[in-house]
C-alpha atoms as a PDB file:
ATOM      1  CA  MET A   1     113.516 -44.162 -45.610  1.00  0.00           C
ATOM      2  CA  ASP A   2     113.435 -45.351 -42.243  1.00  0.00           C
ATOM      3  CA  LYS A   3     111.622 -43.379 -40.012  1.00  0.00           C
ATOM      4  CA  TYR A   4     114.286 -43.689 -37.598  1.00  0.00           C
ATOM      5  CA  THR A   5     116.627 -42.232 -39.762  1.00  0.00           C
ATOM      6  CA  GLU A   6     114.838 -39.613 -40.939  1.00  0.00           C
ATOM      7  CA  LEU A   7     114.064 -38.407 -37.732  1.00  0.00           C
ATOM      8  CA  LEU A   8     118.023 -37.741 -37.118  1.00  0.00           C
ATOM      9  CA  LYS A   9     118.114 -35.788 -40.776  1.00  0.00           C
ATOM     10  CA  ASN A  10     115.179 -34.133 -39.802  1.00  0.00           C
ATOM     11  CA  LYS A  11     116.814 -32.483 -36.867  1.00  0.00           C
ATOM     12  CA  ASN A  12     120.377 -32.427 -38.653  1.00  0.00           C
ATOM     13  CA  ILE A  13     122.210 -34.991 -37.024  1.00  0.00           C
ATOM     14  CA  SER A  14     123.540 -37.930 -38.043  1.00  0.00           C
ATOM     15  CA  PRO A  15     121.552 -41.682 -38.499  1.00  0.00           C
ATOM     16  CA  SER A  16     124.604 -44.102 -36.585  1.00  0.00           C
ATOM     17  CA  ILE A  17     123.848 -47.026 -35.898  1.00  0.00           C
ATOM     18  CA  GLN A  18     123.579 -46.053 -31.852  1.00  0.00           C
ATOM     19  CA  ARG A  19     121.890 -43.493 -32.573  1.00  0.00           C
ATOM     20  CA  VAL A  20     119.312 -45.457 -34.034  1.00  0.00           C
ATOM     21  CA  LYS A  21     119.137 -48.264 -32.084  1.00  0.00           C
ATOM     22  CA  VAL A  22     118.383 -45.857 -29.322  1.00  0.00           C
ATOM     23  CA  LEU A  23     115.661 -43.881 -30.484  1.00  0.00           C
ATOM     24  CA  GLN A  24     113.685 -47.521 -32.101  1.00  0.00           C
ATOM     25  CA  TYR A  25     114.318 -48.776 -28.316  1.00  0.00           C
ATOM     26  CA  LEU A  26     112.408 -45.746 -26.511  1.00  0.00           C
ATOM     27  CA  ASP A  27     109.715 -45.594 -29.772  1.00  0.00           C
ATOM     28  CA  LYS A  28     108.935 -49.780 -28.601  1.00  0.00           C
ATOM     29  CA  ASN A  29     109.318 -50.027 -24.669  1.00  0.00           C
ATOM     30  CA  ARG A  30     107.365 -46.852 -24.347  1.00  0.00           C
ATOM     31  CA  THR A  31     107.643 -46.907 -21.026  1.00  0.00           C
ATOM     32  CA  HIS A  32     110.519 -44.086 -19.706  1.00  0.00           C
ATOM     33  CA  PRO A  33     113.542 -46.292 -19.551  1.00  0.00           C
ATOM     34  CA  THR A  34     116.847 -45.475 -17.898  1.00  0.00           C
ATOM     35  CA  VAL A  35     120.105 -45.435 -19.989  1.00  0.00           C
ATOM     36  CA  GLU A  36     120.159 -48.877 -17.805  1.00  0.00           C
ATOM     37  CA  GLN A  37     117.583 -50.583 -19.369  1.00  0.00           C
ATOM     38  CA  ILE A  38     118.503 -48.809 -22.568  1.00  0.00           C
ATOM     39  CA  TYR A  39     121.604 -49.900 -22.122  1.00  0.00           C
ATOM     40  CA  THR A  40     120.067 -53.593 -21.034  1.00  0.00           C
ATOM     41  CA  GLY A  41     117.482 -53.877 -24.548  1.00  0.00           C
ATOM     42  CA  ILE A  42     119.738 -52.866 -27.003  1.00  0.00           C
ATOM     43  CA  LYS A  43     123.666 -53.967 -25.672  1.00  0.00           C
ATOM     44  CA  GLY A  44     122.571 -57.582 -28.037  1.00  0.00           C
ATOM     45  CA  GLU A  45     122.898 -56.489 -31.413  1.00  0.00           C
ATOM     46  CA  LEU A  46     125.624 -53.863 -30.428  1.00  0.00           C
ATOM     47  CA  PRO A  47     128.724 -55.567 -28.532  1.00  0.00           C
ATOM     48  CA  THR A  48     130.852 -52.329 -28.669  1.00  0.00           C
ATOM     49  CA  LEU A  49     128.378 -50.138 -27.129  1.00  0.00           C
ATOM     50  CA  SER A  50     129.234 -48.754 -24.310  1.00  0.00           C
ATOM     51  CA  LYS A  51     126.422 -47.026 -21.777  1.00  0.00           C
ATOM     52  CA  THR A  52     128.772 -43.708 -22.288  1.00  0.00           C
ATOM     53  CA  THR A  53     127.667 -44.119 -26.186  1.00  0.00           C
ATOM     54  CA  VAL A  54     124.103 -44.529 -24.723  1.00  0.00           C
ATOM     55  CA  TYR A  55     124.170 -41.812 -22.421  1.00  0.00           C
ATOM     56  CA  ASN A  56     125.904 -39.202 -25.493  1.00  0.00           C
ATOM     57  CA  VAL A  57     123.633 -40.396 -27.401  1.00  0.00           C
ATOM     58  CA  LEU A  58     120.468 -39.728 -25.183  1.00  0.00           C
ATOM     59  CA  GLN A  59     121.509 -36.415 -24.837  1.00  0.00           C
ATOM     60  CA  LEU A  60     121.941 -35.356 -28.073  1.00  0.00           C
ATOM     61  CA  LEU A  61     118.654 -36.092 -29.076  1.00  0.00           C
ATOM     62  CA  GLU A  62     117.306 -33.956 -26.293  1.00  0.00           C
ATOM     63  CA  GLU A  63     119.053 -30.882 -26.787  1.00  0.00           C
ATOM     64  CA  LYS A  64     117.804 -31.768 -30.179  1.00  0.00           C
ATOM     65  CA  LYS A  65     114.618 -31.747 -28.563  1.00  0.00           C
ATOM     66  CA  VAL A  66     113.945 -35.255 -30.965  1.00  0.00           C
ATOM     67  CA  ILE A  67     112.872 -36.636 -27.254  1.00  0.00           C
ATOM     68  CA  LYS A  68     112.580 -35.693 -23.481  1.00  0.00           C
ATOM     69  CA  SER A  69     113.927 -36.245 -20.309  1.00  0.00           C
ATOM     70  CA  ILE A  70     112.012 -36.407 -17.211  1.00  0.00           C
ATOM     71  CA  SER A  71     113.398 -36.555 -13.654  1.00  0.00           C
ATOM     72  CA  GLY A  72     112.353 -39.606 -11.443  1.00  0.00           C
ATOM     73  CA  SER A  73     112.177 -39.617  -7.971  1.00  0.00           C
ATOM     74  CA  ASP A  74     114.368 -42.615  -7.874  1.00  0.00           C
ATOM     75  CA  GLY A  75     117.114 -39.756  -8.817  1.00  0.00           C
ATOM     76  CA  ARG A  76     117.750 -40.866 -12.071  1.00  0.00           C
ATOM     77  CA  GLU A  77     116.819 -39.799 -15.772  1.00  0.00           C
ATOM     78  CA  HIS A  78     114.256 -41.437 -17.876  1.00  0.00           C
ATOM     79  CA  TYR A  79     113.821 -40.970 -21.580  1.00  0.00           C
ATOM     80  CA  ASP A  80     110.104 -40.277 -23.723  1.00  0.00           C
ATOM     81  CA  PHE A  81     109.897 -41.293 -26.838  1.00  0.00           C
ATOM     82  CA  CYS A  82     106.831 -38.129 -26.752  1.00  0.00           C
ATOM     83  CA  ARG A  83     107.871 -34.733 -27.512  1.00  0.00           C
ATOM     84  CA  LEU A  84     104.257 -34.164 -26.865  1.00  0.00           C
ATOM     85  CA  PRO A  85     102.842 -32.569 -23.591  1.00  0.00           C
ATOM     86  CA  HIS A  86     101.569 -35.429 -21.137  1.00  0.00           C
ATOM     87  CA  GLY A  87     100.878 -36.770 -18.613  1.00  0.00           C
ATOM     88  CA  HIS A  88     102.609 -40.087 -16.708  1.00  0.00           C
ATOM     89  CA  PHE A  89     102.328 -43.103 -14.293  1.00  0.00           C
ATOM     90  CA  LYS A  90     104.550 -44.128 -12.585  1.00  0.00           C
ATOM     91  CA  CYS A  91     104.555 -48.122 -11.050  1.00  0.00           C
ATOM     92  CA  VAL A  92     105.055 -48.295  -7.599  1.00  0.00           C
ATOM     93  CA  LYS A  93     106.309 -52.035  -7.246  1.00  0.00           C
ATOM     94  CA  CYS A  94     107.670 -51.748 -10.288  1.00  0.00           C
ATOM     95  CA  GLY A  95     108.736 -48.859 -11.253  1.00  0.00           C
ATOM     96  CA  ASN A  96     107.633 -48.711 -14.910  1.00  0.00           C
ATOM     97  CA  VAL A  97     106.476 -45.556 -15.995  1.00  0.00           C
ATOM     98  CA  TYR A  98     103.538 -45.163 -18.783  1.00  0.00           C
ATOM     99  CA  ASP A  99     102.065 -42.075 -20.388  1.00  0.00           C
ATOM    100  CA  VAL A 100      98.103 -41.053 -19.629  1.00  0.00           C
ATOM    101  CA  GLU A 101      96.420 -38.122 -21.103  1.00  0.00           C
ATOM    102  CA  GLU A 102      94.958 -35.968 -18.363  1.00  0.00           C
ATOM    103  CA  ASN A 103      92.734 -32.808 -18.622  1.00  0.00           C
ATOM    104  CA  PHE A 104      95.263 -29.947 -18.554  1.00  0.00           C
ATOM    105  CA  VAL A 105      95.975 -29.493 -22.569  1.00  0.00           C
ATOM    106  CA  TYR A 106      98.777 -27.622 -22.615  1.00  0.00           C
ATOM    107  CA  GLN A 107      99.345 -25.513 -25.409  1.00  0.00           C
ATOM    108  CA  GLY A 108     102.660 -23.631 -24.422  1.00  0.00           C
ATOM    109  CA  GLU A 109     102.949 -20.529 -22.886  1.00  0.00           C
ATOM    110  CA  GLN A 110     100.594 -20.610 -21.044  1.00  0.00           C
ATOM    111  CA  MET A 111      99.184 -18.503 -18.272  1.00  0.00           C
ATOM    112  CA  ILE A 112      98.338 -20.435 -14.312  1.00  0.00           C
ATOM    113  CA  ASP A 113      98.761 -17.908 -11.623  1.00  0.00           C
ATOM    114  CA  GLY A 114     101.289 -14.651 -13.256  1.00  0.00           C
ATOM    115  CA  HIS A 115     103.215 -17.608 -13.982  1.00  0.00           C
ATOM    116  CA  LYS A 116     104.120 -18.310 -17.256  1.00  0.00           C
ATOM    117  CA  ILE A 117     104.855 -22.670 -18.365  1.00  0.00           C
ATOM    118  CA  THR A 118     107.273 -23.150 -20.420  1.00  0.00           C
ATOM    119  CA  ASP A 119     106.709 -27.195 -20.242  1.00  0.00           C
ATOM    120  CA  TYR A 120     105.144 -29.627 -18.282  1.00  0.00           C
ATOM    121  CA  ASN A 121     105.461 -32.979 -16.247  1.00  0.00           C
ATOM    122  CA  LEU A 122     102.757 -34.663 -14.184  1.00  0.00           C
ATOM    123  CA  VAL A 123     102.522 -37.859 -12.856  1.00  0.00           C
ATOM    124  CA  PHE A 124     100.589 -40.173 -10.768  1.00  0.00           C
ATOM    125  CA  LYS A 125     101.607 -43.125  -8.577  1.00  0.00           C
ATOM    126  CA  GLY A 126     100.292 -46.226  -7.688  1.00  0.00           C
ATOM    127  CA  ILE A 127     100.307 -50.133  -8.726  1.00  0.00           C
ATOM    128  CA  CYS A 128     100.237 -50.994 -12.513  1.00  0.00           C
ATOM    129  CA  LYS A 129      97.357 -53.577 -14.374  1.00  0.00           C
ATOM    130  CA  ASN A 130     101.011 -55.498 -14.775  1.00  0.00           C
ATOM    131  CA  CYS A 131     101.678 -55.296 -11.226  1.00  0.00           C
ATOM    132  CA  LEU A 132      98.088 -55.559 -10.408  1.00  0.00           C
ATOM    133  CA  ASN A 133      97.127 -58.386 -12.118  1.00  0.00           C
ATOM    134  CA  LYS A 134      99.705 -60.992 -11.319  1.00  0.00           C
ATOM    135  CA  MET A 135      98.522 -59.863  -7.223  1.00  0.00           C
ATOM    136  CA  ASP A 136      95.008 -60.704  -8.536  1.00  0.00           C
ATOM    137  CA  ALA A 137      96.919 -64.183  -9.355  1.00  0.00           C
ATOM    138  CA  LYS A 138      98.828 -65.456  -6.113  1.00  0.00           C
ATOM    139  CA  ASN A 139      95.861 -64.107  -4.004  1.00  0.00           C
ATOM    140  CA  GLU A 140      93.916 -67.206  -6.117  1.00  0.00           C
ATOM    141  CA  LYS A 141      96.046 -69.248  -5.458  1.00  0.00           C
END
């Protein structure tokens, strides 16, 4: 059985082709895409797909804790296939968001300064290696 279909069934979600394709896209594109990026990425495979359907699928997947949404500094929601706590690196040039490892390891309902942590988002900002390579290539010419 397809791993995406199995994941959906384990969360009591009917594995429609739209849900499977959204999950597959998120798994293969770990740059935390937006609804627009996901829609653009899979509409060629599903010509009848609408942005509303993508949005509704993402809302269901987040509600069932299959994926995680991250509020971007651009005001849009970005979606993450990895539900385990981790940090992020956002490129200020291309806007892509990458998973990064960091020293703080969240282990569930920890306390910091008397505050109970139930989740966290850690975001570093800078220039990603792809953009740096492009900049270096331009400088060499």
